[in-house]
Short mmCIF file of C-alpha atoms in Angstrom, two decimals:
data_model
loop_
_atom_site.label_atom_id
_atom_site.label_comp_id
_atom_site.label_asym_id
_atom_site.label_seq_id
_atom_site.Cartn_x
_atom_site.Cartn_y
_atom_site.Cartn_z
CA MET O 1 0.28 -0.14 0.30
CA PHE O 2 2.86 2.61 1.09
CA ASN O 3 6.30 2.76 -0.55
CA ASP O 4 9.50 2.45 1.58
CA GLU O 5 9.79 6.44 1.82
CA GLN O 6 6.33 6.64 3.24
CA ILE O 7 6.74 3.71 5.66
CA LYS O 8 10.02 5.57 6.97
CA THR O 9 8.36 8.92 7.11
CA LEU O 10 5.22 7.40 8.99
CA LYS O 11 7.31 5.62 11.54
CA ASN O 12 9.73 8.69 12.23
CA GLU O 13 9.26 10.66 15.79
CA LEU O 14 7.00 13.05 16.04
CA ASP O 15 8.82 16.66 15.45
CA SER O 16 8.48 18.23 19.10
CA ASN O 17 7.78 21.76 17.25
CA ARG O 18 4.59 20.55 16.03
CA ILE O 19 3.20 20.06 19.20
CA LYS O 20 0.56 22.13 20.75
CA SER O 21 -0.32 22.59 24.43
CA ARG O 22 -3.19 23.42 26.57
CA GLU O 23 -4.94 23.07 29.97
CA LYS O 24 -8.11 21.17 30.75
CA GLY O 25 -9.33 21.70 34.24
CA ASN O 26 -5.77 20.90 36.10
CA ILE O 27 -4.69 18.48 33.27
CA ASN O 28 -1.88 19.23 30.65
CA LEU O 29 -2.79 18.11 26.81
CA SER O 30 -0.78 17.78 24.13
CA TYR O 31 -2.23 17.76 20.76
CA LEU O 32 -1.59 18.85 16.97
CA GLU O 33 -3.22 21.24 15.04
CA GLY O 34 -6.03 20.89 12.22
CA PHE O 35 -3.93 22.81 9.28
CA ASP O 36 -0.63 20.87 10.40
CA VAL O 37 -2.29 17.19 10.37
CA ILE O 38 -3.64 18.52 6.74
CA GLU O 39 -0.56 19.85 5.48
CA THR O 40 1.55 16.28 6.95
CA ALA O 41 -1.40 14.10 4.95
CA ASN O 42 -0.52 16.23 1.79
CA SER O 43 3.07 15.70 2.52
CA ILE O 44 3.32 12.10 3.16
CA PHE O 45 0.35 10.59 0.95
CA GLY O 46 0.25 13.50 -2.14
CA PHE O 47 -2.20 16.02 -2.65
CA GLY O 48 -4.49 14.00 -4.86
CA ASN O 49 -3.88 10.59 -2.85
CA TRP O 50 -6.18 11.09 0.05
CA SER O 51 -9.56 12.52 0.66
CA TYR O 52 -12.51 12.68 3.55
CA SER O 53 -15.88 12.73 3.38
CA VAL O 54 -18.43 13.61 6.22
CA SER O 55 -20.51 10.52 6.81
CA LYS O 56 -22.98 12.59 9.47
CA LEU O 57 -23.04 15.83 11.48
CA GLU O 58 -25.57 16.16 13.75
CA GLN O 59 -26.36 18.66 16.90
CA VAL O 60 -26.00 17.09 20.42
CA SER O 61 -26.59 20.09 22.60
CA GLN O 62 -27.77 23.84 22.92
CA GLU O 63 -27.79 26.37 25.65
CA ILE O 64 -27.12 29.59 26.94
CA ASN O 65 -23.96 30.08 29.31
CA THR O 66 -23.71 32.79 31.82
CA ASN O 67 -22.42 35.19 29.39
CA GLN O 68 -25.58 34.99 27.77
CA ASN O 69 -23.56 33.36 24.92
CA TYR O 70 -24.94 30.55 22.94
CA VAL O 71 -23.24 27.25 23.41
CA VAL O 72 -23.84 24.68 20.48
CA CYS O 73 -22.53 21.17 20.52
CA TYR O 74 -21.95 19.06 17.25
CA LYS O 75 -20.86 15.60 16.79
CA ALA O 76 -19.33 14.42 12.97
CA VAL O 77 -18.73 11.01 11.85
CA LEU O 78 -15.79 11.19 9.39
CA LYS O 79 -14.19 8.82 6.66
CA VAL O 80 -10.56 8.97 5.27
CA LEU O 81 -9.45 7.60 2.29
CA VAL O 82 -5.90 7.05 1.31
CA ASN O 83 -4.72 5.78 -2.14
CA ASN O 84 -1.34 4.44 -3.06
CA LEU O 85 0.79 6.57 -5.61
CA ASN O 86 -1.02 4.48 -8.50
CA HIS O 87 -4.52 4.59 -7.24
CA THR O 88 -4.73 0.68 -7.59
CA GLN O 89 -5.36 0.33 -3.63
CA GLU O 90 -6.89 2.34 -1.13
CA ILE O 91 -7.33 2.40 2.65
CA SER O 92 -9.97 4.09 4.94
CA ARG O 93 -10.35 5.08 8.36
CA GLU O 94 -13.60 6.36 10.31
CA ASP O 95 -13.91 8.05 13.40
CA VAL O 96 -16.04 10.41 15.38
CA GLY O 97 -15.57 13.91 16.74
CA PHE O 98 -17.13 16.77 18.68
CA GLY O 99 -16.88 20.46 18.77
CA ASN O 100 -18.30 23.44 20.88
CA GLY O 101 -19.31 26.56 19.42
CA ILE O 102 -19.66 29.46 21.81
CA ALA O 103 -20.74 32.98 19.93
CA LYS O 104 -23.02 35.92 20.66
CA THR O 105 -25.09 35.03 17.90
CA LEU O 106 -26.85 31.30 17.22
CA ALA O 107 -25.31 31.35 13.70
CA ASP O 108 -21.83 31.74 14.43
CA SER O 109 -22.06 29.20 17.72
CA HIS O 110 -23.36 26.63 15.14
CA GLU O 111 -20.83 27.27 12.30
CA SER O 112 -17.91 27.03 15.03
CA GLY O 113 -19.29 24.08 16.77
CA ALA O 114 -19.98 22.27 13.22
CA LYS O 115 -16.24 22.96 11.90
CA GLU O 116 -14.48 22.00 15.15
CA ALA O 117 -16.28 18.66 15.64
CA ILE O 118 -15.46 17.73 11.58
CA THR O 119 -11.46 18.89 12.40
CA ASP O 120 -11.73 16.95 15.63
CA ALA O 121 -12.80 13.80 13.69
CA LEU O 122 -10.23 14.37 10.79
CA LYS O 123 -7.45 14.38 13.24
CA ARG O 124 -8.90 11.27 15.15
CA CYS O 125 -9.00 9.30 11.65
CA LEU O 126 -5.34 10.28 10.75
CA ARG O 127 -3.84 9.39 13.91
CA SER O 128 -4.35 5.67 13.09
CA PHE O 129 -1.57 6.45 10.80
CA GLY O 130 0.84 6.46 13.33
CA ASN O 131 3.25 8.90 14.89
CA GLN O 132 3.01 11.58 12.36
CA PHE O 133 -0.53 12.24 12.86
CA GLY O 134 -0.23 12.44 16.92
CA ASN O 135 -0.69 9.14 17.77
CA SER O 136 2.13 8.78 20.18
CA LEU O 137 0.75 11.78 22.34
CA TYR O 138 -1.90 8.83 23.60
CA ASP O 139 1.17 7.24 24.94
CA LYS O 140 1.28 8.46 28.31
CA THR O 141 4.94 6.70 28.95
CA ARG O 142 6.12 8.51 26.28
CA LYS O 143 8.15 12.27 26.53
CA HIS O 144 8.18 14.64 23.89
CA ASN O 145 10.40 17.84 24.46
CA ASN O 146 8.03 20.58 23.12
CA VAL O 147 10.74 23.18 22.21
CA ASN O 148 8.07 25.97 21.85
CA LEU O 149 6.79 25.34 25.19
CA GLU O 150 10.39 25.40 26.63
CA ASN O 151 11.24 28.60 24.61
CA LYS O 152 8.07 30.15 26.12
CA ALA O 153 8.78 28.89 29.59
CA THR O 154 12.53 30.24 29.17
CA SER O 155 11.47 33.89 28.01
CA LYS O 156 8.87 34.16 30.50
CA THR O 157 11.82 33.12 33.38
CA ASN O 158 14.09 35.60 32.23
CA GLN O 159 11.67 38.72 32.16
CA SER O 160 11.93 40.67 35.19
CA PRO O 161 9.02 41.30 37.52
CA SER O 162 8.65 44.65 36.49
CA SER O 163 8.83 43.71 32.72
CA GLN O 164 5.90 41.33 33.59
CA ASN O 165 3.51 43.97 35.03
CA ASN O 166 4.07 46.62 32.43
CA TYR O 167 0.76 45.87 30.47
CA GLN O 168 -1.30 49.05 30.24
CA HIS O 169 -5.26 49.74 29.66
CA PRO O 170 -5.54 52.02 26.46
CA SER O 171 -6.20 54.63 28.93
CA SER O 172 -2.37 54.21 29.67
CA ASN O 173 -3.51 53.90 33.40
CA GLN O 174 -1.75 51.04 35.26
CA PHE O 175 -3.57 48.42 36.19
CA SER O 176 -4.34 48.09 40.02
CA ASN O 177 -3.20 45.01 42.00
CA SER O 178 -5.43 42.00 42.44
CA ASN O 179 -4.93 38.66 43.95
CA GLN O 180 -8.29 37.53 43.12
CA GLY O 181 -8.58 34.15 41.15
CA PHE O 182 -10.91 33.39 38.38
CA ASN O 183 -13.02 30.32 37.52
CA GLN O 184 -11.26 28.23 34.99
CA PHE O 185 -13.99 26.26 33.88
CA GLU O 186 -15.88 29.59 32.43
CA TYR O 187 -13.16 29.67 29.56
CA GLN O 188 -13.04 26.22 28.88
CA SER O 189 -14.05 26.82 25.49
CA LEU O 190 -10.94 28.93 24.76
CA TYR O 191 -8.67 26.22 26.61
CA ASN O 192 -10.40 23.84 24.30
CA LEU O 193 -8.87 25.76 21.17
CA GLY O 194 -5.23 25.71 22.54
CA LEU O 195 -5.46 29.06 24.31
CA ASN O 196 -4.59 30.33 27.58
CA ILE O 197 -5.95 32.60 30.52
CA VAL O 198 -3.68 34.25 32.63
CA GLU O 199 -4.28 37.16 35.63
CA GLN O 200 -2.41 39.97 35.74
CA ASN O 201 -2.85 43.39 37.94
CA GLY O 202 -6.94 42.87 37.84
CA TYR O 203 -7.18 41.99 34.44
CA LEU O 204 -7.70 38.75 32.31
CA LEU O 205 -5.47 38.21 29.60
CA VAL O 206 -5.60 35.70 26.43
CA THR O 207 -2.23 34.43 25.47
CA GLY O 208 -1.70 31.58 22.88
CA ASP O 209 -0.97 31.18 18.86
CA ASP O 210 -2.97 32.09 16.17
CA ILE O 211 -5.45 34.29 18.63
CA PHE O 212 -6.86 36.74 16.20
CA SER O 213 -8.16 33.96 13.95
CA LYS O 214 -9.91 32.87 17.21
CA LYS O 215 -11.46 36.04 17.93
CA ASP O 216 -14.98 35.32 17.96
CA SER O 217 -14.64 32.69 20.40
CA ILE O 218 -12.76 35.22 22.68
CA LYS O 219 -15.16 38.07 22.13
CA ALA O 220 -17.87 35.39 23.33
CA CYS O 221 -16.10 35.18 26.69
CA GLY O 222 -16.15 39.14 27.37
CA PHE O 223 -12.82 39.92 26.31
CA ARG O 224 -11.92 43.19 24.28
CA TRP O 225 -9.13 43.95 22.30
CA ASP O 226 -6.91 46.53 22.86
CA GLY O 227 -5.31 48.15 19.80
CA LYS O 228 -2.48 49.87 21.57
CA THR O 229 -0.87 46.69 23.58
CA LYS O 230 -2.34 44.32 20.63
CA GLN O 231 -3.86 42.10 23.16
CA TRP O 232 -7.53 40.42 24.32
CA TYR O 233 -8.25 41.62 28.12
CA LYS O 234 -11.03 41.87 30.68
CA VAL O 235 -11.60 43.06 34.00
CA LEU O 236 -11.72 40.50 36.53
CA GLU O 237 -14.51 40.52 38.67
CA GLN O 238 -14.32 41.08 42.34
CA GLY O 239 -14.79 38.22 44.16
CA ALA O 240 -14.74 35.70 41.31
CA ALA O 241 -13.49 32.19 42.60
#
């Protein structure tokens, strides 16, 4: 089915630079992004040698959260078909994925939830082809040294306390210090997108990769964009737990 070069590539260890990380509750999860697995499939199988189709897409639930945003959950069943280079043989994989759409409008939440479910199902199908599609991330006995995360941690460690507290509100007034915590479960949808929420001087800030493409979900959680500092922020409610 696969030639020697493809088999060798599929068996290679996963490049740590491709691994992303997010927190879910008190658990740190490693994952690959949707665009990444698609690019990997194009590279290994060939642009015209694989495809996928959605067998089923259905709404699971719909509700309104405490921020008065629509929350819609979708389930997708997806099938991946891979051909050999001569298209004389093929192999298929099928799996299920789930997605949550959170937005101010019902239409946007449906769109986000459906897309997330399809992407999740696609990644689950492709992981059956091994390390290059993140299957090794499910092996808890293996350690993946994520260079991106290490660099971020080193950069943060090297910052002085004063530089970490220099974020300014658009009004240029220094944030007042606050030791209040916040409910992480309220922002579960953002954690699911690979984003993180940090508390700084009485404000909550959104951090992570490719933030702007996820602006609808961020705004749905009540965050505002500060054009001066290029950050999403939100006033930390007093007494939040």
